[in-house]
mmCIF file of C-alpha atoms in Angstrom:
data_model
loop_
_atom_site.group_PDB
_atom_site.id
_atom_site.type_symbol
_atom_site.label_atom_id
_atom_site.label_comp_id
_atom_site.label_asym_id
_atom_site.label_seq_id
_atom_site.Cartn_x
_atom_site.Cartn_y
_atom_site.Cartn_z
ATOM 1 C CA MET A 265 96.431 79.302 90.053
ATOM 2 C CA THR A 266 93.729 76.991 88.844
ATOM 3 C CA SER A 267 93.097 73.686 90.838
ATOM 4 C CA ILE A 268 95.545 73.395 93.651
ATOM 5 C CA THR A 269 97.614 70.206 94.289
ATOM 6 C CA LYS A 270 99.487 68.955 97.204
ATOM 7 C CA GLU A 271 102.656 70.232 95.647
ATOM 8 C CA ASP A 272 101.161 73.694 95.405
ATOM 9 C CA ILE A 273 100.176 73.564 99.070
ATOM 10 C CA LEU A 274 103.697 72.622 100.126
ATOM 11 C CA GLN A 275 105.083 75.426 98.033
ATOM 12 C CA ILE A 276 102.880 77.840 99.825
ATOM 13 C CA LEU A 277 103.668 76.288 103.345
ATOM 14 C CA THR A 278 107.409 76.763 102.648
ATOM 15 C CA ALA A 279 107.240 80.143 100.943
ATOM 16 C CA THR A 280 109.482 82.978 102.047
ATOM 17 C CA ASP A 281 109.615 86.752 101.535
ATOM 18 C CA SER A 282 108.491 87.830 98.014
ATOM 19 C CA GLU A 283 106.738 84.431 97.463
ATOM 20 C CA ILE A 284 104.499 85.000 100.480
ATOM 21 C CA ILE A 285 103.544 88.424 99.147
ATOM 22 C CA ARG A 286 102.767 86.941 95.783
ATOM 23 C CA PHE A 287 100.505 84.193 97.358
ATOM 24 C CA MET A 288 98.752 86.878 99.603
ATOM 25 C CA LEU A 289 98.000 88.854 96.346
ATOM 26 C CA GLU A 290 96.727 85.714 94.718
ATOM 27 C CA THR A 291 94.045 85.292 97.592
ATOM 28 C CA ALA A 292 92.771 88.777 96.953
ATOM 29 C CA LYS A 293 91.713 87.831 93.481
ATOM 30 C CA TYR A 294 89.119 85.316 94.845
ATOM 31 C CA ARG A 295 87.576 87.488 97.436
ATOM 32 C CA GLU A 296 84.006 88.259 96.423
ATOM 33 C CA ASN A 297 83.407 91.038 98.892
ATOM 34 C CA ASN A 298 84.944 92.911 101.889
ATOM 35 C CA LEU A 299 82.629 91.216 104.520
ATOM 36 C CA ILE A 300 84.007 89.485 107.476
ATOM 37 C CA THR A 301 81.547 87.412 109.484
ATOM 38 C CA PHE A 302 81.119 86.404 113.047
ATOM 39 C CA SER A 303 78.485 84.586 115.165
ATOM 40 C CA LYS A 304 77.421 86.113 118.483
ATOM 41 C CA ASN A 305 77.242 83.114 120.770
ATOM 42 C CA VAL A 306 77.146 81.862 124.283
ATOM 43 C CA PHE A 307 79.569 78.986 125.114
ATOM 44 C CA ILE A 308 78.023 76.454 127.349
ATOM 45 C CA PRO A 309 80.039 73.320 128.473
ATOM 46 C CA LEU A 310 77.502 70.722 129.540
ATOM 47 C CA THR A 311 80.353 68.760 131.146
ATOM 48 C CA GLU A 312 84.117 69.161 131.423
ATOM 49 C CA ILE A 313 84.696 65.382 131.854
ATOM 50 C CA CYS A 314 86.203 63.747 128.697
ATOM 51 C CA ARG A 315 87.699 60.332 127.853
ATOM 52 C CA ASN A 316 90.542 62.007 125.877
ATOM 53 C CA ASP A 317 93.575 63.475 127.512
ATOM 54 C CA CYS A 318 95.159 65.683 124.904
ATOM 55 C CA GLY A 319 98.622 67.120 125.674
ATOM 56 C CA TYR A 320 97.424 70.663 124.766
ATOM 57 C CA CYS A 321 94.076 70.647 126.388
ATOM 58 C CA ASN A 322 92.981 73.113 129.089
ATOM 59 C CA PHE A 323 89.162 72.001 128.778
ATOM 60 C CA LYS A 324 89.269 68.531 130.374
ATOM 61 C CA LYS A 325 88.869 68.411 134.153
ATOM 62 C CA ASN A 326 89.460 65.561 136.613
ATOM 63 C CA PRO A 327 86.212 64.210 138.065
ATOM 64 C CA ASP A 328 87.702 64.800 141.560
ATOM 65 C CA ASP A 329 88.395 68.473 140.844
ATOM 66 C CA PRO A 330 85.927 70.464 142.931
ATOM 67 C CA GLN A 331 85.786 73.224 140.327
ATOM 68 C CA ALA A 332 85.005 70.744 137.481
ATOM 69 C CA ILE A 333 81.660 71.011 135.725
ATOM 70 C CA ILE A 334 80.322 67.373 136.041
ATOM 71 C CA LEU A 335 77.047 68.047 134.373
ATOM 72 C CA LYS A 336 75.154 71.277 134.194
ATOM 73 C CA THR A 337 71.435 71.183 135.062
ATOM 74 C CA LYS A 338 68.764 72.190 132.671
ATOM 75 C CA GLU A 339 67.934 75.055 135.116
ATOM 76 C CA GLU A 340 71.553 76.376 134.943
ATOM 77 C CA ILE A 341 71.713 76.011 131.198
ATOM 78 C CA LEU A 342 68.390 77.845 130.654
ATOM 79 C CA GLY A 343 69.579 80.650 132.921
ATOM 80 C CA ASP A 344 72.772 80.927 130.650
ATOM 81 C CA LEU A 345 70.607 80.939 127.570
ATOM 82 C CA LYS A 346 68.289 83.626 128.788
ATOM 83 C CA GLU A 347 71.216 85.849 129.904
ATOM 84 C CA ALA A 348 72.705 85.357 126.347
ATOM 85 C CA GLU A 349 69.303 86.212 124.813
ATOM 86 C CA LYS A 350 69.391 89.599 126.694
ATOM 87 C CA HIS A 351 72.778 90.323 124.968
ATOM 88 C CA GLY A 352 71.417 89.528 121.511
ATOM 89 C CA CYS A 353 73.237 86.174 121.096
ATOM 90 C CA THR A 354 71.883 83.830 118.386
ATOM 91 C CA GLU A 355 74.058 80.797 118.799
ATOM 92 C CA ALA A 356 74.051 78.377 121.735
ATOM 93 C CA LEU A 357 77.394 76.463 121.545
ATOM 94 C CA PHE A 358 77.099 73.283 123.467
ATOM 95 C CA THR A 359 80.398 71.544 124.061
ATOM 96 C CA PHE A 360 81.367 68.592 126.255
ATOM 97 C CA GLY A 361 84.086 66.015 126.569
ATOM 98 C CA GLU A 362 83.876 63.019 124.281
ATOM 99 C CA ASP A 363 82.115 60.067 125.734
ATOM 100 C CA ALA A 364 81.851 61.734 129.120
ATOM 101 C CA ASP A 365 79.247 59.228 130.241
ATOM 102 C CA GLU A 366 81.885 56.563 130.420
ATOM 103 C CA GLU A 367 82.807 58.120 133.732
ATOM 104 C CA GLU A 368 80.550 56.905 136.648
ATOM 105 C CA ILE A 369 80.178 60.277 138.219
ATOM 106 C CA VAL A 370 78.659 61.591 134.985
ATOM 107 C CA ARG A 371 76.382 58.513 134.547
ATOM 108 C CA MET A 372 75.171 59.109 138.155
ATOM 109 C CA LYS A 373 74.325 62.736 137.428
ATOM 110 C CA LEU A 374 72.549 61.757 134.256
ATOM 111 C CA LYS A 375 70.516 59.138 136.166
ATOM 112 C CA GLU A 376 69.711 61.723 138.779
ATOM 113 C CA TYR A 377 68.400 64.058 136.088
ATOM 114 C CA GLY A 378 66.341 61.222 134.566
ATOM 115 C CA TYR A 379 68.646 60.309 131.577
ATOM 116 C CA ASP A 380 70.461 57.243 130.427
ATOM 117 C CA ASN A 381 73.302 58.868 128.407
ATOM 118 C CA MET A 382 74.808 62.155 127.159
ATOM 119 C CA ILE A 383 73.045 62.036 123.768
ATOM 120 C CA ASP A 384 69.647 61.770 125.346
ATOM 121 C CA TYR A 385 70.504 64.762 127.588
ATOM 122 C CA THR A 386 71.969 66.831 124.856
ATOM 123 C CA VAL A 387 69.010 66.295 122.502
ATOM 124 C CA ASP A 388 66.764 67.413 125.302
ATOM 125 C CA ILE A 389 68.930 70.483 126.057
ATOM 126 C CA CYS A 390 68.802 71.446 122.414
ATOM 127 C CA GLN A 391 65.191 70.911 122.248
ATOM 128 C CA MET A 392 64.648 73.141 125.210
ATOM 129 C CA THR A 393 66.717 75.904 123.568
ATOM 130 C CA LEU A 394 64.500 75.744 120.483
ATOM 131 C CA ASP A 395 61.362 75.694 122.613
ATOM 132 C CA GLU A 396 62.161 78.356 125.216
ATOM 133 C CA THR A 397 64.631 80.751 123.576
ATOM 134 C CA SER A 398 65.371 82.506 120.389
ATOM 135 C CA LEU A 399 68.952 80.912 120.105
ATOM 136 C CA LEU A 400 70.039 78.201 117.691
ATOM 137 C CA PRO A 401 71.868 75.165 119.029
ATOM 138 C CA HIS A 402 75.302 74.235 117.664
ATOM 139 C CA THR A 403 76.747 71.125 119.236
ATOM 140 C CA ASN A 404 80.374 70.042 119.259
ATOM 141 C CA GLY A 405 80.937 67.077 121.578
ATOM 142 C CA GLY A 406 83.573 64.903 119.810
ATOM 143 C CA ASN A 407 82.935 61.787 117.763
ATOM 144 C CA PHE A 408 79.353 60.603 117.377
ATOM 145 C CA ALA A 409 77.829 57.397 115.953
ATOM 146 C CA TYR A 410 75.720 57.766 112.914
ATOM 147 C CA ASN A 411 72.419 57.302 114.613
ATOM 148 C CA ASP A 412 73.346 59.842 117.351
ATOM 149 C CA LEU A 413 74.179 62.380 114.733
ATOM 150 C CA LYS A 414 70.927 61.736 113.137
ATOM 151 C CA ARG A 415 69.038 62.530 116.317
ATOM 152 C CA LEU A 416 71.118 65.637 116.926
ATOM 153 C CA LYS A 417 70.613 66.836 113.480
ATOM 154 C CA GLU A 418 66.837 67.307 114.241
ATOM 155 C CA VAL A 419 67.618 69.843 116.985
ATOM 156 C CA ASN A 420 70.781 71.557 115.841
ATOM 157 C CA ALA A 421 71.040 74.358 113.229
ATOM 158 C CA SER A 422 74.600 73.275 112.686
ATOM 159 C CA MET A 423 77.287 71.109 114.271
ATOM 160 C CA GLY A 424 81.020 70.863 114.347
ATOM 161 C CA LEU A 425 84.145 68.793 114.974
ATOM 162 C CA MET A 426 87.723 69.748 114.392
ATOM 163 C CA LEU A 427 89.602 67.174 112.357
ATOM 164 C CA GLU A 428 92.870 68.703 113.880
ATOM 165 C CA SER A 429 95.052 66.463 111.772
ATOM 166 C CA SER A 430 94.728 63.550 109.341
ATOM 167 C CA SER A 431 97.969 62.163 110.569
ATOM 168 C CA LYS A 432 97.854 58.935 112.573
ATOM 169 C CA ARG A 433 101.461 59.676 113.546
ATOM 170 C CA LEU A 434 100.322 62.310 115.988
ATOM 171 C CA MET A 435 98.652 59.436 118.023
ATOM 172 C CA GLU A 436 102.199 58.588 119.036
ATOM 173 C CA LEU A 437 103.025 62.167 120.243
ATOM 174 C CA PRO A 438 101.981 64.021 123.566
ATOM 175 C CA ALA A 439 99.223 65.765 121.638
ATOM 176 C CA HIS A 440 97.197 62.549 121.153
ATOM 177 C CA ASN A 441 98.914 59.552 122.574
ATOM 178 C CA LYS A 442 96.274 59.406 125.425
ATOM 179 C CA SER A 443 93.303 60.293 123.277
ATOM 180 C CA PRO A 444 91.635 57.453 121.458
ATOM 181 C CA GLY A 445 88.952 59.847 120.153
ATOM 182 C CA LYS A 446 91.553 61.865 118.291
ATOM 183 C CA ASN A 447 92.259 58.941 115.917
ATOM 184 C CA PRO A 448 91.799 60.586 112.491
ATOM 185 C CA GLU A 449 89.987 57.618 111.102
ATOM 186 C CA LEU A 450 87.177 58.096 113.723
ATOM 187 C CA ARG A 451 86.975 61.845 113.108
ATOM 188 C CA ILE A 452 86.849 61.526 109.469
ATOM 189 C CA GLU A 453 84.041 59.001 109.806
ATOM 190 C CA THR A 454 82.124 61.422 112.060
ATOM 191 C CA ILE A 455 82.569 64.310 109.633
ATOM 192 C CA GLU A 456 81.547 62.145 106.625
ATOM 193 C CA ASN A 457 78.485 60.807 108.405
ATOM 194 C CA ALA A 458 77.452 64.461 109.076
ATOM 195 C CA GLY A 459 77.830 64.885 105.346
ATOM 196 C CA LYS A 460 75.647 61.861 104.613
ATOM 197 C CA LEU A 461 73.077 63.353 106.975
ATOM 198 C CA LYS A 462 73.253 66.746 105.459
ATOM 199 C CA ILE A 463 74.355 68.612 108.634
ATOM 200 C CA PRO A 464 75.756 72.054 108.014
ATOM 201 C CA TYR A 465 79.196 71.601 109.545
ATOM 202 C CA THR A 466 82.321 73.340 110.946
ATOM 203 C CA THR A 467 85.666 71.625 110.950
ATOM 204 C CA GLY A 468 89.242 72.594 110.778
ATOM 205 C CA ILE A 469 92.881 71.926 111.584
ATOM 206 C CA LEU A 470 95.146 72.562 114.618
ATOM 207 C CA ILE A 471 98.776 73.495 113.833
ATOM 208 C CA GLY A 472 101.783 73.433 116.060
ATOM 209 C CA ILE A 473 101.205 70.073 117.861
ATOM 210 C CA GLY A 474 104.020 68.191 116.076
ATOM 211 C CA GLU A 475 102.758 67.845 112.562
ATOM 212 C CA THR A 476 104.905 68.220 109.510
ATOM 213 C CA LYS A 477 104.098 70.628 106.634
ATOM 214 C CA GLU A 478 103.157 67.609 104.458
ATOM 215 C CA GLU A 479 100.730 66.515 107.163
ATOM 216 C CA ILE A 480 99.213 70.004 107.124
ATOM 217 C CA ALA A 481 98.750 69.666 103.375
ATOM 218 C CA ASP A 482 97.244 66.227 103.786
ATOM 219 C CA SER A 483 94.866 67.460 106.458
ATOM 220 C CA LEU A 484 93.515 70.379 104.389
ATOM 221 C CA LEU A 485 93.148 68.124 101.310
ATOM 222 C CA THR A 486 91.255 65.561 103.424
ATOM 223 C CA ILE A 487 88.697 68.263 104.335
ATOM 224 C CA LYS A 488 88.431 69.417 100.832
ATOM 225 C CA ASP A 489 87.842 65.812 99.665
ATOM 226 C CA ILE A 490 84.969 65.504 102.177
ATOM 227 C CA TYR A 491 83.525 68.740 101.161
ATOM 228 C CA ASP A 492 83.646 67.783 97.425
ATOM 229 C CA LYS A 493 81.746 64.629 98.252
ATOM 230 C CA TYR A 494 79.054 66.039 100.567
ATOM 231 C CA GLY A 495 79.034 69.804 100.370
ATOM 232 C CA HIS A 496 78.164 70.191 103.994
ATOM 233 C CA ILE A 497 81.300 71.989 105.291
ATOM 234 C CA GLN A 498 80.470 75.631 105.743
ATOM 235 C CA GLU A 499 83.713 76.823 107.321
ATOM 236 C CA VAL A 500 87.290 75.595 107.943
ATOM 237 C CA ILE A 501 89.064 76.786 111.045
ATOM 238 C CA ILE A 502 92.843 77.395 110.990
ATOM 239 C CA GLN A 503 93.654 77.193 114.693
ATOM 240 C CA ASN A 504 97.105 77.645 116.221
ATOM 241 C CA PHE A 505 98.250 75.766 119.300
ATOM 242 C CA THR A 506 98.926 78.086 122.227
ATOM 243 C CA PRO A 507 100.840 76.834 125.283
ATOM 244 C CA ILE A 508 99.088 77.408 128.599
ATOM 245 C CA PRO A 509 100.754 76.809 132.008
ATOM 246 C CA GLY A 510 99.791 73.382 133.465
ATOM 247 C CA ILE A 511 99.125 71.537 130.329
ATOM 248 C CA GLU A 512 101.414 68.635 129.306
ATOM 249 C CA MET A 513 102.653 70.593 126.291
ATOM 250 C CA GLU A 514 103.253 73.900 128.135
ATOM 251 C CA ASP A 515 106.924 73.987 127.015
ATOM 252 C CA TRP A 516 106.192 73.309 123.345
ATOM 253 C CA ASP A 517 106.771 76.201 120.887
ATOM 254 C CA GLU A 518 103.647 77.659 119.389
ATOM 255 C CA PRO A 519 103.567 77.782 115.468
ATOM 256 C CA SER A 520 105.284 80.921 114.106
ATOM 257 C CA PHE A 521 103.388 83.905 112.798
ATOM 258 C CA LEU A 522 104.661 83.027 109.238
ATOM 259 C CA ASP A 523 103.461 79.438 109.601
ATOM 260 C CA MET A 524 99.933 80.763 110.445
ATOM 261 C CA ILE A 525 100.107 83.108 107.516
ATOM 262 C CA ARG A 526 101.169 80.333 105.098
ATOM 263 C CA THR A 527 98.561 77.938 106.287
ATOM 264 C CA VAL A 528 95.746 80.505 106.119
ATOM 265 C CA ILE A 529 96.877 81.258 102.552
ATOM 266 C CA ALA A 530 96.970 77.607 101.635
ATOM 267 C CA GLY A 531 93.421 77.046 103.067
ATOM 268 C CA THR A 532 92.113 80.110 101.147
ATOM 269 C CA LEU A 533 93.480 79.070 97.849
ATOM 270 C CA LEU A 534 92.489 75.431 98.263
ATOM 271 C CA PHE A 535 88.868 76.480 98.907
ATOM 272 C CA LYS A 536 88.916 79.428 96.514
ATOM 273 C CA ASP A 537 86.306 78.026 94.115
ATOM 274 C CA THR A 538 83.883 77.151 96.897
ATOM 275 C CA ASP A 539 81.773 79.216 99.347
ATOM 276 C CA VAL A 540 83.508 77.649 102.349
ATOM 277 C CA SER A 541 84.745 80.300 104.837
ATOM 278 C CA ILE A 542 88.215 80.296 106.343
ATOM 279 C CA GLN A 543 88.135 81.149 110.062
ATOM 280 C CA VAL A 544 90.996 82.216 112.274
ATOM 281 C CA PRO A 545 90.118 82.599 116.004
ATOM 282 C CA PRO A 546 90.775 86.207 116.986
ATOM 283 C CA ASN A 547 91.251 85.556 120.741
ATOM 284 C CA LEU A 548 94.331 83.260 119.862
ATOM 285 C CA ASN A 549 95.840 85.990 117.771
ATOM 286 C CA ASN A 550 95.134 89.234 119.329
ATOM 287 C CA ASP A 551 98.218 91.043 118.004
ATOM 288 C CA THR A 552 98.187 89.516 114.512
ATOM 289 C CA ALA A 553 94.516 88.914 113.745
ATOM 290 C CA GLN A 554 94.218 91.547 111.037
ATOM 291 C CA ILE A 555 96.953 90.114 108.814
ATOM 292 C CA PHE A 556 94.938 86.990 108.412
ATOM 293 C CA LEU A 557 92.239 88.905 106.681
ATOM 294 C CA LEU A 558 94.759 89.980 104.134
ATOM 295 C CA CYS A 559 95.630 86.326 103.654
ATOM 296 C CA GLY A 560 92.013 85.394 102.671
ATOM 297 C CA ALA A 561 90.305 84.658 106.175
ATOM 298 C CA ASP A 562 86.748 85.927 106.013
ATOM 299 C CA ASP A 563 85.219 84.711 109.327
ATOM 300 C CA TRP A 564 86.081 85.228 113.057
ATOM 301 C CA GLY A 565 83.944 82.424 114.239
ATOM 302 C CA GLY A 566 81.936 82.480 117.440
ATOM 303 C CA VAL A 567 82.502 85.452 119.744
ATOM 304 C CA SER A 568 80.653 85.779 123.018
ATOM 305 C CA PRO A 569 79.764 88.862 125.038
ATOM 306 C CA VAL A 570 78.687 86.658 127.937
ATOM 307 C CA SER A 571 80.931 83.691 128.367
ATOM 308 C CA PRO A 572 84.577 82.813 128.122
ATOM 309 C CA ASP A 573 86.234 80.481 125.573
ATOM 310 C CA TYR A 574 86.360 77.554 127.815
ATOM 311 C CA VAL A 575 88.641 75.610 125.418
ATOM 312 C CA ASN A 576 91.192 78.502 125.437
ATOM 313 C CA ILE A 577 90.338 79.894 128.920
ATOM 314 C CA THR A 578 93.477 82.227 129.065
ATOM 315 C CA SER A 579 92.592 83.804 125.784
ATOM 316 C CA PRO A 580 89.575 86.111 126.225
ATOM 317 C CA TRP A 581 87.479 87.084 123.182
ATOM 318 C CA PRO A 582 87.713 90.630 121.920
ATOM 319 C CA GLY A 583 84.656 92.772 122.520
ATOM 320 C CA ILE A 584 82.347 93.235 119.487
ATOM 321 C CA ASP A 585 83.268 96.829 119.230
ATOM 322 C CA GLU A 586 87.076 95.998 119.336
ATOM 323 C CA LEU A 587 86.447 93.293 116.623
ATOM 324 C CA GLU A 588 84.621 95.683 114.504
ATOM 325 C CA LYS A 589 87.430 98.291 114.733
ATOM 326 C CA LEU A 590 90.150 95.621 113.974
ATOM 327 C CA THR A 591 88.036 94.536 110.862
ATOM 328 C CA GLU A 592 87.409 98.037 109.476
ATOM 329 C CA ASP A 593 91.026 99.161 110.146
ATOM 330 C CA ALA A 594 92.098 96.370 107.705
ATOM 331 C CA GLY A 595 89.613 97.714 105.091
ATOM 332 C CA PHE A 596 86.773 95.278 105.712
ATOM 333 C CA LYS A 597 83.239 95.335 107.033
ATOM 334 C CA LEU A 598 82.121 93.232 110.066
ATOM 335 C CA ILE A 599 78.651 91.581 109.754
ATOM 336 C CA GLU A 600 76.934 89.201 112.095
ATOM 337 C CA ARG A 601 75.812 85.816 110.822
ATOM 338 C CA LEU A 602 73.988 82.785 112.349
ATOM 339 C CA CYS A 603 75.691 79.602 113.306
ATOM 340 C CA VAL A 604 74.294 78.106 110.068
ATOM 341 C CA TYR A 605 75.390 79.734 106.841
ATOM 342 C CA GLU A 606 72.660 81.142 104.545
ATOM 343 C CA LYS A 607 73.071 78.596 101.868
ATOM 344 C CA TYR A 608 71.918 75.812 104.208
ATOM 345 C CA ILE A 609 68.844 77.581 105.379
ATOM 346 C CA ASN A 610 66.428 75.493 103.379
ATOM 347 C CA SER A 611 64.414 72.301 103.477
ATOM 348 C CA GLU A 612 67.187 70.309 101.894
ATOM 349 C CA TRP A 613 69.360 70.794 105.030
ATOM 350 C CA LEU A 614 67.022 71.755 107.861
ATOM 351 C CA ASN A 615 63.650 70.522 109.166
ATOM 352 C CA ASP A 616 60.665 72.749 109.446
ATOM 353 C CA THR A 617 61.113 73.300 113.257
ATOM 354 C CA LEU A 618 64.665 74.722 112.801
ATOM 355 C CA LEU A 619 63.573 76.710 109.728
ATOM 356 C CA ASP A 620 60.764 78.350 111.832
ATOM 357 C CA ARG A 621 63.149 79.052 114.756
ATOM 358 C CA ILE A 622 65.745 80.605 112.358
ATOM 359 C CA SER A 623 62.992 82.814 110.898
ATOM 360 C CA LYS A 624 61.996 83.965 114.548
ATOM 361 C CA THR A 625 65.652 84.445 115.395
ATOM 362 C CA LEU A 626 66.242 86.651 112.399
ATOM 363 C CA GLU A 627 63.211 88.711 113.442
ATOM 364 C CA HIS A 628 64.826 89.322 116.860
ATOM 365 C CA GLN A 629 68.096 90.698 115.284
#
């Protein structure tokens, strides 16, 4: 299989029995080594307030919820970072609800802490991380304007935003019909602006939220087109919707195991001539994770020994030892990576401050 077309992807996404085996064998041709990577991180939600209200979301909290994280203090965050440092973590994953400062309660907290908006606060938190720890910031907080991305670039080793889907039709379904920030045009603009700014970037798709196979193909091709233009996408996540009690879509079926296999194969073959990694979250696929390695996936993503996956709170991460056992049992070798991939660790992509911090972080490993 040379260059892969939409028709090729659709053939993979509808493949059965012997066809699936043939495509799995095809992915093996392009694997350069037997290494499977992961990043040891700490997951820190700065706030759980969000303007979007996705039908599958377990992260967003109501401002009136007494358990909600309205806005973590710098002292709390530094405590989390120092604990993560003790456990050898190298990545500080900062997440927060999109445009959380549209809520008055968040604005009041920001004012109390001496800030005007979430971007100012996030930039300061990332700078604190660089100044006072050996961890590298990676921010994922929804869509950002170009100038905000430009500021965040200076204090982040990498950043990320899931495309989820390039289909505007999903804006009419429970997944996104109350989430203006999930408009694919806005998300594509953010991902492209990150490319223009040379920010090492993670993105991906979410399957099982009402999309068609044709829309999966279009979403993967959209990411590939952006990568071809800017070269900044370091990994593509293939994430499966998982129903959780209490969410709007709790009665929706999750994508089948075969649909995940087909999609991982399609992503692998689409990006076969690049150095883009294909990631499948292991905590969402505890019983089936190994098979995705045989379909071409080569990265487990961020795995934390100190914090839960706040986005998928009912799906605990495997321990590092367990992850290593799963990987080696499938015939591969697990190695730790940074949140920024090696090809981007140079002055074309990162400033001197970040390069110096990365050098010191590697010394700590």
